[in-house]
Tab-separated table of C-alpha atoms in Angstrom:
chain	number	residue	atom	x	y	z
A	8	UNK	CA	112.711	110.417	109.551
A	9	UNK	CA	109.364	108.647	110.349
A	10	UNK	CA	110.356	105.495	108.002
A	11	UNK	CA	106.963	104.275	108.531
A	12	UNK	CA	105.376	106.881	106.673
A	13	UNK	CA	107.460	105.490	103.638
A	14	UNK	CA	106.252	102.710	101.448
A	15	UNK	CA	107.908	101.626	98.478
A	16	UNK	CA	106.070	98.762	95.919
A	17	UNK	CA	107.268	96.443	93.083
A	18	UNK	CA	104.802	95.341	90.367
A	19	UNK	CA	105.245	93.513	86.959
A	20	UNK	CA	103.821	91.920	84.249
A	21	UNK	CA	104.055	89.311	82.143
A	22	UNK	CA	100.490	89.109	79.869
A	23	UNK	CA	101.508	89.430	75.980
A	24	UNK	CA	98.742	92.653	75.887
A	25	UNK	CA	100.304	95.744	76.097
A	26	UNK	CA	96.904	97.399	77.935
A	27	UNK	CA	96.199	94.409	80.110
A	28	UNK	CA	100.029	94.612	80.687
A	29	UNK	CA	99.705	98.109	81.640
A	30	UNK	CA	96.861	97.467	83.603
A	31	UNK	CA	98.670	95.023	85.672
A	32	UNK	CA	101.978	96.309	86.169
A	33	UNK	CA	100.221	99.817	87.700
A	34	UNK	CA	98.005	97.422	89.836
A	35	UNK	CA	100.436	95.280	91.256
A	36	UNK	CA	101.759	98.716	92.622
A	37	UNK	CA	98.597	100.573	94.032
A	38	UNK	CA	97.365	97.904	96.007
A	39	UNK	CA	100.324	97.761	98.085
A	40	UNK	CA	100.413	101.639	98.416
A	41	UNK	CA	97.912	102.861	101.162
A	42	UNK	CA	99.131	105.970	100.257
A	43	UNK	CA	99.356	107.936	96.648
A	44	UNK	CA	102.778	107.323	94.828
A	45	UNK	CA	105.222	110.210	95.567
A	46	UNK	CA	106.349	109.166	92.051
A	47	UNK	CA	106.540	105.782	89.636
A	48	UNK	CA	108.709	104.688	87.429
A	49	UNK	CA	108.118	102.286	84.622
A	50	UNK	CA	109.832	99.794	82.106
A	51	UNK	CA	109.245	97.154	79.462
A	52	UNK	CA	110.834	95.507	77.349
A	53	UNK	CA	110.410	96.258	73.553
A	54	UNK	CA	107.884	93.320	72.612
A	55	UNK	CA	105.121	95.396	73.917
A	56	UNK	CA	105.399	97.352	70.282
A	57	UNK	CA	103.991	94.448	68.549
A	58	UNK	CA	101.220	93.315	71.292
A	59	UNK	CA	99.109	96.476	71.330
A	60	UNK	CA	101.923	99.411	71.501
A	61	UNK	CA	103.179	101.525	73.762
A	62	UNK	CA	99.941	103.666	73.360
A	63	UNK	CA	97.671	100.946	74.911
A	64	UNK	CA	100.508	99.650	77.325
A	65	UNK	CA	100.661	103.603	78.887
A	66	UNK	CA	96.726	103.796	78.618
A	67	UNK	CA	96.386	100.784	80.492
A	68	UNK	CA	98.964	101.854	83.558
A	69	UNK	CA	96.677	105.220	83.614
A	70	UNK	CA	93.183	103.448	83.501
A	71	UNK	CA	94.869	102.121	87.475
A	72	UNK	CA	97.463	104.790	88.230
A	73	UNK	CA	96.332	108.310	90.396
A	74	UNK	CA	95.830	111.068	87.820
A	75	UNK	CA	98.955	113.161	87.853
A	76	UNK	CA	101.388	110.861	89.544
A	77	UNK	CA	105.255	111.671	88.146
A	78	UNK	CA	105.876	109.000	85.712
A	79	UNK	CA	109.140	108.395	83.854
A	80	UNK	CA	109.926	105.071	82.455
A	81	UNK	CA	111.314	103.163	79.080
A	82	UNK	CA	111.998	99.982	77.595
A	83	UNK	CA	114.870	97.858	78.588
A	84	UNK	CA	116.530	94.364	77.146
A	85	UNK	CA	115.926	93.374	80.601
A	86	UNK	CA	114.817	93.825	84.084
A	87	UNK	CA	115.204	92.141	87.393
A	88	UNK	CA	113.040	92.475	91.062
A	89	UNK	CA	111.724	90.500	93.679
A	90	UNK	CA	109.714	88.512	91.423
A	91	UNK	CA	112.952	87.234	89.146
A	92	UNK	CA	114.825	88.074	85.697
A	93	UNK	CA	113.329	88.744	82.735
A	94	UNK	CA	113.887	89.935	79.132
A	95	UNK	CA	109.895	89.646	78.431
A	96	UNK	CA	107.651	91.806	79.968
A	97	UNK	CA	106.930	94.950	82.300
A	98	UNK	CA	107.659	96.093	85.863
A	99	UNK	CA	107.651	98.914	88.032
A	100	UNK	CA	108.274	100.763	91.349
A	101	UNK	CA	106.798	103.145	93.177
A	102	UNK	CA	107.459	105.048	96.377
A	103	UNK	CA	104.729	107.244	98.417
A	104	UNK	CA	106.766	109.364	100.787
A	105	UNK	CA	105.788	112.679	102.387
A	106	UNK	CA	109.220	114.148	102.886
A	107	UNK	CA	110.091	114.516	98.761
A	108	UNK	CA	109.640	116.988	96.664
A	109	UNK	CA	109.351	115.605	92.950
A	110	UNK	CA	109.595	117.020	89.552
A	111	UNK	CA	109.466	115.464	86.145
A	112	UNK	CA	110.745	116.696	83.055
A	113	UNK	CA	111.795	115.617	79.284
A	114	UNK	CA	113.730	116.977	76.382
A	115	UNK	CA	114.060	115.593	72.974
A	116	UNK	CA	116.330	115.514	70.286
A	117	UNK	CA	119.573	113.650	72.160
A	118	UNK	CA	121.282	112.582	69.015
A	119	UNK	CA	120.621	115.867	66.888
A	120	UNK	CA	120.917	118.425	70.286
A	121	UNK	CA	121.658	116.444	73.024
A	122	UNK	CA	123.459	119.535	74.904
A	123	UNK	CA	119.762	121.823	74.555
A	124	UNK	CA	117.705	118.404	75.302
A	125	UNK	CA	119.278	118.101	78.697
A	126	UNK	CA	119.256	122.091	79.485
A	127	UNK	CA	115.547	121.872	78.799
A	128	UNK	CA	114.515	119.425	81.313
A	129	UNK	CA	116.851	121.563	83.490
A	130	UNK	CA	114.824	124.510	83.109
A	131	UNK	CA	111.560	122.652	83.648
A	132	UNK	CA	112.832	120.917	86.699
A	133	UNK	CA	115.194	122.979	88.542
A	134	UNK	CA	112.773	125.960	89.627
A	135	UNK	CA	110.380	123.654	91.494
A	136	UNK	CA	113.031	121.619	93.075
A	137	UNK	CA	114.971	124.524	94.281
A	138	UNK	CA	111.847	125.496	96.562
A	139	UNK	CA	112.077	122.430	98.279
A	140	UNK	CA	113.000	122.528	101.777
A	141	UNK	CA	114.948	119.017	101.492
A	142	UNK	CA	118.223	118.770	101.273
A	143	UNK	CA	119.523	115.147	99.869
A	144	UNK	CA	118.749	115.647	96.300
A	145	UNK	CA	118.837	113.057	93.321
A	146	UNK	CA	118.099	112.506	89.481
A	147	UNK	CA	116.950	109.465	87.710
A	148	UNK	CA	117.937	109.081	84.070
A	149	UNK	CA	116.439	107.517	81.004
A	150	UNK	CA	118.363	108.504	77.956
A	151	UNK	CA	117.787	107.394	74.583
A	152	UNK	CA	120.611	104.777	73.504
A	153	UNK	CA	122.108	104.022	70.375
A	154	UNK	CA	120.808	102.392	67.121
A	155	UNK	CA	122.405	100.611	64.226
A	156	UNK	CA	122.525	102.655	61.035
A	157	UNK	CA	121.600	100.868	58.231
A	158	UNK	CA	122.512	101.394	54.460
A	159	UNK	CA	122.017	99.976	51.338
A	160	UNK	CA	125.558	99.336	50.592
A	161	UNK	CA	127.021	97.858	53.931
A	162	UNK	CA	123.681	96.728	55.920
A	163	UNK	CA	123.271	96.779	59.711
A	164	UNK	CA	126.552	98.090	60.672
A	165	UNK	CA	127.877	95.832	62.946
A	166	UNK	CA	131.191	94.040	61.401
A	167	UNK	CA	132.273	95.191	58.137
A	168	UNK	CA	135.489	93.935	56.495
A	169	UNK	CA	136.169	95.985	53.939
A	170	UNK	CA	139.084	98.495	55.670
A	171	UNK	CA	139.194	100.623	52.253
A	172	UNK	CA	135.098	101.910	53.408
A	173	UNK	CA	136.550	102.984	56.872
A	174	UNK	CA	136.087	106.741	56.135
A	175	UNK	CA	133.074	106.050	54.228
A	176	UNK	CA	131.318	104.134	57.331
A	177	UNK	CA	132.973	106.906	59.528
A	178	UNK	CA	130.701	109.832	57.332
A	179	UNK	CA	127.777	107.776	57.258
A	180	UNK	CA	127.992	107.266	61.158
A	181	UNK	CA	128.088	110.700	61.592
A	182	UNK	CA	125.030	111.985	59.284
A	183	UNK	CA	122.927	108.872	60.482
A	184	UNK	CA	123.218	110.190	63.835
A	185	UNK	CA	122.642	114.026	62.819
A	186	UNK	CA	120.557	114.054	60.758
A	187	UNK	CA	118.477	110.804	61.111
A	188	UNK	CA	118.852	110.531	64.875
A	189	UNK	CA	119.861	106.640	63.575
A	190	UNK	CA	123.429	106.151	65.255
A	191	UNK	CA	125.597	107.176	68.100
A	192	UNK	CA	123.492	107.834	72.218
A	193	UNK	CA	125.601	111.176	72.760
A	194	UNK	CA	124.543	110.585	76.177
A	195	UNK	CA	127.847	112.119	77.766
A	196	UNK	CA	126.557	115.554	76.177
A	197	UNK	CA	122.749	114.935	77.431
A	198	UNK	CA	124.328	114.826	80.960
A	199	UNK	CA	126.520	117.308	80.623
A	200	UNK	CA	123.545	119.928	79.457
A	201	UNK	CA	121.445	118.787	82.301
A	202	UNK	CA	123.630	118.893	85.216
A	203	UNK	CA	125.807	122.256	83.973
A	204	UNK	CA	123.536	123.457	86.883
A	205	UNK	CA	122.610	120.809	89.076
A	206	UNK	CA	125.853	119.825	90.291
A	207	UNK	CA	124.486	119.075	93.758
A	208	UNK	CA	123.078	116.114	92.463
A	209	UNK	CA	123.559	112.398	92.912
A	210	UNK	CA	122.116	110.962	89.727
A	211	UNK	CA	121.950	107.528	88.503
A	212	UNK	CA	120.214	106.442	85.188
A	213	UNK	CA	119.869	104.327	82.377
A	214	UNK	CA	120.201	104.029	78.135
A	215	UNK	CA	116.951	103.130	76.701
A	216	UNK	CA	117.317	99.538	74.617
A	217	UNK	CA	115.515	96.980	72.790
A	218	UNK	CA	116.214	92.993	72.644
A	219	UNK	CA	119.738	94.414	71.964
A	220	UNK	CA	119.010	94.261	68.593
A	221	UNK	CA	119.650	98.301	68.622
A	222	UNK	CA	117.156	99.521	66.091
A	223	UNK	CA	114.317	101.165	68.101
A	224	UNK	CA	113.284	101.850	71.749
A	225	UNK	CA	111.386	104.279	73.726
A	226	UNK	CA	111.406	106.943	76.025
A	227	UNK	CA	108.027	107.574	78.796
A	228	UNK	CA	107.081	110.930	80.298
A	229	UNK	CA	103.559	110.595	81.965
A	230	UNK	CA	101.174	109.130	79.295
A	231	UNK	CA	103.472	110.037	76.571
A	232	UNK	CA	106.105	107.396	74.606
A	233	UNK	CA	108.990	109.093	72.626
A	234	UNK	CA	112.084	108.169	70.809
A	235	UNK	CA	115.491	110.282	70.999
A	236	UNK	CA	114.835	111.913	73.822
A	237	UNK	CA	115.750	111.855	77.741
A	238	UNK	CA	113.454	111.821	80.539
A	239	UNK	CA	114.421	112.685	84.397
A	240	UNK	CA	112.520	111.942	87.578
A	241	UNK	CA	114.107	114.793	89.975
A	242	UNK	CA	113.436	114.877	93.828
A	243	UNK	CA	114.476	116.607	96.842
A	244	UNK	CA	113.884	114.512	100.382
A	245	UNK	CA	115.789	113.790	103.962
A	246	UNK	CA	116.390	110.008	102.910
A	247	UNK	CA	120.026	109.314	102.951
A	248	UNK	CA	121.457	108.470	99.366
A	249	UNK	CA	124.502	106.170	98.827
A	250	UNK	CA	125.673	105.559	95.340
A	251	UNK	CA	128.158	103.186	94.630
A	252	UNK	CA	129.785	101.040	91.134
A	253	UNK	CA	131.747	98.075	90.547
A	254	UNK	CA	132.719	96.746	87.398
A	255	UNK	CA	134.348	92.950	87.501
A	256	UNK	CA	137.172	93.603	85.165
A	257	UNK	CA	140.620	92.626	85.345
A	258	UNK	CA	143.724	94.892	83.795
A	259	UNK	CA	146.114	92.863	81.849
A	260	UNK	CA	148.442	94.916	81.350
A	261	UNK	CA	148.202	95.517	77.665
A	262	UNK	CA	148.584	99.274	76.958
A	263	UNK	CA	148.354	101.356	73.818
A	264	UNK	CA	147.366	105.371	72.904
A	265	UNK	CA	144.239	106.612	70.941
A	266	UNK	CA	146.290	108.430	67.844
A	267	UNK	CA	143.461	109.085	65.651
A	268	UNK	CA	138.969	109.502	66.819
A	269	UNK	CA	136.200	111.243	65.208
A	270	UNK	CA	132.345	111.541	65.732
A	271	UNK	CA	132.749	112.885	69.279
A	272	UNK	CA	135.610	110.013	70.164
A	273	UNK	CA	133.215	106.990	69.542
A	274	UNK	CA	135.430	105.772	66.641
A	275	UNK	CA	138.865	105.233	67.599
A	276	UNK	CA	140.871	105.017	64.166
A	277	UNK	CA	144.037	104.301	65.314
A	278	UNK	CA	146.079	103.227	68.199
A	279	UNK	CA	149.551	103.757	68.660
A	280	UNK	CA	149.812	104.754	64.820
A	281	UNK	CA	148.071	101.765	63.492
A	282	UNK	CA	144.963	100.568	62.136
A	283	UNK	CA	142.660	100.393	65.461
A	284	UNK	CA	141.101	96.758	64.288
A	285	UNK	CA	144.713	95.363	63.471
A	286	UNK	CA	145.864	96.555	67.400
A	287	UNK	CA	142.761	95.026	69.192
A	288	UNK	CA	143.235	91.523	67.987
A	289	UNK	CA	146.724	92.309	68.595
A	290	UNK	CA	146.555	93.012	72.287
A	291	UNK	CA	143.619	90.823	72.820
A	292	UNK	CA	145.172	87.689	71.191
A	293	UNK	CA	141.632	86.471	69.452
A	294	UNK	CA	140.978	85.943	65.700
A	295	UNK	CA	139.326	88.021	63.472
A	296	UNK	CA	137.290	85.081	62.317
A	297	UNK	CA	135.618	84.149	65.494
A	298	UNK	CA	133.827	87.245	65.779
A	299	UNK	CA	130.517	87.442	63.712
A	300	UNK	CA	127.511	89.859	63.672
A	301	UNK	CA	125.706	86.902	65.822
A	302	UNK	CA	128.372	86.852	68.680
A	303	UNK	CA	129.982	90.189	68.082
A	304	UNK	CA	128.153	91.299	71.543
A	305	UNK	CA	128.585	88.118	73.809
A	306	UNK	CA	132.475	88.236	73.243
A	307	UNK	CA	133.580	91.763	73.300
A	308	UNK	CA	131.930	92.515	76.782
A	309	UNK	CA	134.762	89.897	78.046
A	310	UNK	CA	137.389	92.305	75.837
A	311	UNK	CA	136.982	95.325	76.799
A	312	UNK	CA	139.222	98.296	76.326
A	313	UNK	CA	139.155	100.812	79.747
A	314	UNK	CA	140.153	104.735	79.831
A	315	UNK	CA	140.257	106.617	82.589
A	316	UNK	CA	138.310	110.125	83.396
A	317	UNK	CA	140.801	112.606	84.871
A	318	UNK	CA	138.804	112.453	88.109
A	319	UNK	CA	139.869	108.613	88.572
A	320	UNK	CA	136.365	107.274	87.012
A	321	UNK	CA	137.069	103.554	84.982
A	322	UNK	CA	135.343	103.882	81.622
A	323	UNK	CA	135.079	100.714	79.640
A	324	UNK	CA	134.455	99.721	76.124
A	325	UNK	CA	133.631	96.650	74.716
A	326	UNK	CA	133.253	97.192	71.107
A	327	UNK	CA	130.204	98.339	69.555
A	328	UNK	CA	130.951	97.441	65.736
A	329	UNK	CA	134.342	96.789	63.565
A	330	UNK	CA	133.964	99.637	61.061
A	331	UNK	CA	136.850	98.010	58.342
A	332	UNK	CA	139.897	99.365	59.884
A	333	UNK	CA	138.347	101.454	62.955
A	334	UNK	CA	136.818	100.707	66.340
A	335	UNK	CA	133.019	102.307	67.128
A	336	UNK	CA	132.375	102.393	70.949
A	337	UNK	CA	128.827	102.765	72.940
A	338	UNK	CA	130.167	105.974	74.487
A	339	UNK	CA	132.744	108.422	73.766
A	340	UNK	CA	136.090	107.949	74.925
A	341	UNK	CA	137.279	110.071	77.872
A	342	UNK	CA	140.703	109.735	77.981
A	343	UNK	CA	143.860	108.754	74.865
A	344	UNK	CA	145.521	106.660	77.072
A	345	UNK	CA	143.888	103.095	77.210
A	346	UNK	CA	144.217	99.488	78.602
A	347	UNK	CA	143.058	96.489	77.815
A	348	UNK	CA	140.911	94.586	80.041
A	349	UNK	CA	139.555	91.027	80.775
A	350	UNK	CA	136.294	89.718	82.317
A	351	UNK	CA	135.010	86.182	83.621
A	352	UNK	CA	131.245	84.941	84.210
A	353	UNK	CA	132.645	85.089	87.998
A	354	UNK	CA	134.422	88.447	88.310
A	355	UNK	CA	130.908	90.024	86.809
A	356	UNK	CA	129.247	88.199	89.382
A	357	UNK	CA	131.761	88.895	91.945
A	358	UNK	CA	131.202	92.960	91.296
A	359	UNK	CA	127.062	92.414	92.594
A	360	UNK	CA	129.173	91.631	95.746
A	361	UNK	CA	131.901	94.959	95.993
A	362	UNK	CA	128.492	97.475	94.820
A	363	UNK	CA	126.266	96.009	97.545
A	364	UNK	CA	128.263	94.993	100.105
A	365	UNK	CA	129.720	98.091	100.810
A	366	UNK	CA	126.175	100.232	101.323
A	367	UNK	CA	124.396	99.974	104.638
A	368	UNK	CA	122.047	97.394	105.540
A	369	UNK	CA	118.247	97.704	105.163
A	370	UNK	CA	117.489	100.390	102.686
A	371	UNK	CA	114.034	101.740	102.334
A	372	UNK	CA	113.789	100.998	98.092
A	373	UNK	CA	117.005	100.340	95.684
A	374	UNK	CA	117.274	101.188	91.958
A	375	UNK	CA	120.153	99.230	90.184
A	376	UNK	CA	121.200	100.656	86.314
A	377	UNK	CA	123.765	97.531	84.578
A	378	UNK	CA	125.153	96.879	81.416
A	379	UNK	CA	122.880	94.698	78.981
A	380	UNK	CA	126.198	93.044	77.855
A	381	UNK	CA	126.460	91.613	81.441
A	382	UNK	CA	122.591	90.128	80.900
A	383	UNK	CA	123.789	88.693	77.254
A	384	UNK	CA	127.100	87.212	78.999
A	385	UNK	CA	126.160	86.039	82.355
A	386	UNK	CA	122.488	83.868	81.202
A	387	UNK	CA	121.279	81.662	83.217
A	388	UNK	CA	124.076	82.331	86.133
A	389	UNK	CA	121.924	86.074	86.518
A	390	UNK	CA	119.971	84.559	88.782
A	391	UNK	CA	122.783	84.158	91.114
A	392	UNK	CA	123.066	87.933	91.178
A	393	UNK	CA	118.955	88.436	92.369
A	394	UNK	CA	119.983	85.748	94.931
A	395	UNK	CA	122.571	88.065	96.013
A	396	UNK	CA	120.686	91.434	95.963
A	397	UNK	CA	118.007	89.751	97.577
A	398	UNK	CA	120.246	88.583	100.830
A	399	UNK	CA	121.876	92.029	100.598
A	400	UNK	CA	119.153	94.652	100.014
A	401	UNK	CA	115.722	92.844	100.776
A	402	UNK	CA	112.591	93.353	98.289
A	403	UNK	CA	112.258	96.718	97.662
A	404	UNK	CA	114.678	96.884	94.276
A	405	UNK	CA	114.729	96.862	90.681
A	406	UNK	CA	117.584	96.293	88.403
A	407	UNK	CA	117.547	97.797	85.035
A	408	UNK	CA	119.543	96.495	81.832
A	409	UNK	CA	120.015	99.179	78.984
A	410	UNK	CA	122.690	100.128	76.411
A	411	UNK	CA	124.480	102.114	78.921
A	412	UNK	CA	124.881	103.431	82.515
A	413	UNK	CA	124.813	107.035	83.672
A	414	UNK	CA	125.936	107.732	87.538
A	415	UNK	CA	126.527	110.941	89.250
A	416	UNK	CA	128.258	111.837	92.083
A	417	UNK	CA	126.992	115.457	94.139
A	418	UNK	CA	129.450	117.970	92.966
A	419	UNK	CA	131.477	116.049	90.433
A	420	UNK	CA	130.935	115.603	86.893
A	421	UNK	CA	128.298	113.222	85.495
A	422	UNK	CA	129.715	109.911	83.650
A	423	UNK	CA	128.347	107.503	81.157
A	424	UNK	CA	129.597	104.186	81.479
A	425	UNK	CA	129.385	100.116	80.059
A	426	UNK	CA	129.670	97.395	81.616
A	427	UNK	CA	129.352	98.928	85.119
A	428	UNK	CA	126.918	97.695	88.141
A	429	UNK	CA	125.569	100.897	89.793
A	430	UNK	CA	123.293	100.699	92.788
A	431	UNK	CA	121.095	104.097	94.102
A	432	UNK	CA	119.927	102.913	97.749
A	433	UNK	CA	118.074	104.755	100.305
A	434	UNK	CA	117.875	104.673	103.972
């Protein structure tokens, strides 16, 4: 590999106008490219909606960027590069590479049909990748997350006491997310359809999000914007690709069994034969009363419950919303057998150091998917984790924080995970 035919950029903005926004995230790119982009990929966070919309913010990146350069992209709570943190604003990277072969593709409909929305950007993506002459081959991931239904009777459904509405909430959950597309990611089932038969792939990716307020965010395929849909950057190339994940939570040896789910095992209603609520403050040891719909999401990411995938794969939860006497997750459980787990602001910051540490030095760019509960918990002390990329890995990065984390490795089966620090880096 001629590494010095490879250039990889970082741009961002922070201008409150979504098309001067656009305009200089896409510029802050191109001008250190001397050659085309091989492909770009582009986030925001969700303020751009109300500054112009996403409309202008696209039409501005395509008054700078090379007609018919790849483009995937979303919004995020939060995003992270050489320039520093930041839950306001836009960035991007690009690479320009001769030795890829790239396709885009996008399905829609990932809450109603998320097994046919991933199968369709199969089919639009896998016939021009499999003439590629390349072998290393990888898959980038933006996946619509999950959104709060909302009802007349209970609200936004985040904590609701009431344990005689259980099934009620439970039913409503489950047409929200059917029949509204309001509700539960299904992003397990998204992968699943698209890499049925791309196996061969290493894939790492990302849950679209707002301000984690969970009530809208977007999707971007070239100069298009959608909602409840998926969007995948695929390329072939002879760049090495390591993968790796680390999570920064502690067992504590609290154990129980999942013996009653629903709505594809994102509510757990029961474990070990009891109410589901009643055993987590059990096991965990907090009160009820300190959780409330303003903290619910800064103290259950230090709580979380963990399963384990039958291929050895840590999944954890940290709860979603308390559904009167049942549990709703961010992704479906994988496993009945569960223990509870523990975090600290330092074993989160600790994991940056197991992902990174353990890839070779000096890649050529880095893409990082995390958990937006690690942005919420962490604050301030996230700069200590650019500090640490930025010894590790160099420039060339950008660190993504969404509503959940998809990795992939080739020829094993696709996860979605919380919580989790994932880091794609090529060499």
């Amino acid at each position: 590999m001629d590494e010095e035919r490879l250039e990889a950029a970082v741009g961002m903005s922070r201008k409150w106008d979504a098309h001067e926004a656009g305009k200089e995230v896409a510029r802050g790119v191109i001008q250190k490219l001397s050659s085309p982009p091989s492909f770009f990929l582009l986030f925001s966070t969700i303020h751009y909606d109300k500054h112009g919309g996403f409309e202008e913010f696209l039409n501005g990146v395509w008054d700078v960027l090379p007609e018919g350069t790849p483009l995937i992209g979303g919004t995020v709570a939060g995003f992270m590069n050489n320039y520093g943190c930041y839950t306001r604003g836009a960035t991007a990277l690009a690479v320009s590479y001769p030795n890829m072969d790239v396709a885009v593709g996008v399905g829609h409909n990932t809450k109603r049909s998320p097994r046919k929305a991933g199968k369709t950007v199969t089919k639009k993506i896998k016939p021009k990748l499999d003439k590629s002459k390349f072998q290393n081959k990888f898959l980038f991931t933006v996946i619509s997350g999950p959104t709060l239904p909302k009802s007349k009777m209970f609200g936004t459904m985040k904590i609701i006491k009431d344990t005689k509405s259980s099934k009620i909430l439970s039913k409503l959950t489950n047409v929200s997310t059917r029949m509204n597309q309001i509700g539960l990611g299904r992003e397990t089932e998204v992968l699943n359809g698209l890499c049925e038969e791309m196996m061969d792939y290493t894939l790492l990716g990302i849950s679209s999000n707002d301000d984690n307020k969970y009530l809208s965010h977007y999707q971007f395929f070239n100069k298009e914007f959608y909602k409840n849909s998926v969007v995948v950057l695929g390329f072939n190339t002879d760049l090495k690709i390591c993968l790796s994940t680390s999570y920064g939570l502690k067992p504590t040896g609290e154990k129980a069994k999942i013996t009653g789910s629903e709505n594809w095992n994102y509510i757990v209603k029961s474990l070990d034969n009891k109410p589901a609520v009643n055993v987590f403050f059990e096991k965990t040891g907090i009160s009820k009363e300190i959780i409330t719909e303003g903290n619910i999401h800064r103290i259950t990411p230090f709580l979380p419950i963990g399963c384990t995938h039958n291929d050895g794969t840590l999944h954890p939860y940290p709860v979603a919303s308390f559904l009167g006497n049942y549990l709703l997750f961010g992704h479906d459980t994988v496993s009945t057998e569960i223990e509870f787990l523990s975090a600290s602001g330092e074993s989160l910051i600790n994991a940056v150091d197991e992902s990174i540490k353990s890839l070779p030095k000096n890649p050529c760019f880095t893409l990082i998917s995390s958990c937006a509960g690690r942005l919420e918990t962490l604050g301030k002390e996230i700069y200590q984790v650019r500090s640490k990329i930025m010894n590790e890995i160099g420039d060339n990065f950008l660190l993504l924080y969404g509503l959940g984390e998809e990795r992939k490795d080739s020829m094993k089966p696709p996860h979605l995970l919380q919580e989790s620090f994932n880091v794609a880096s090529f060499y």
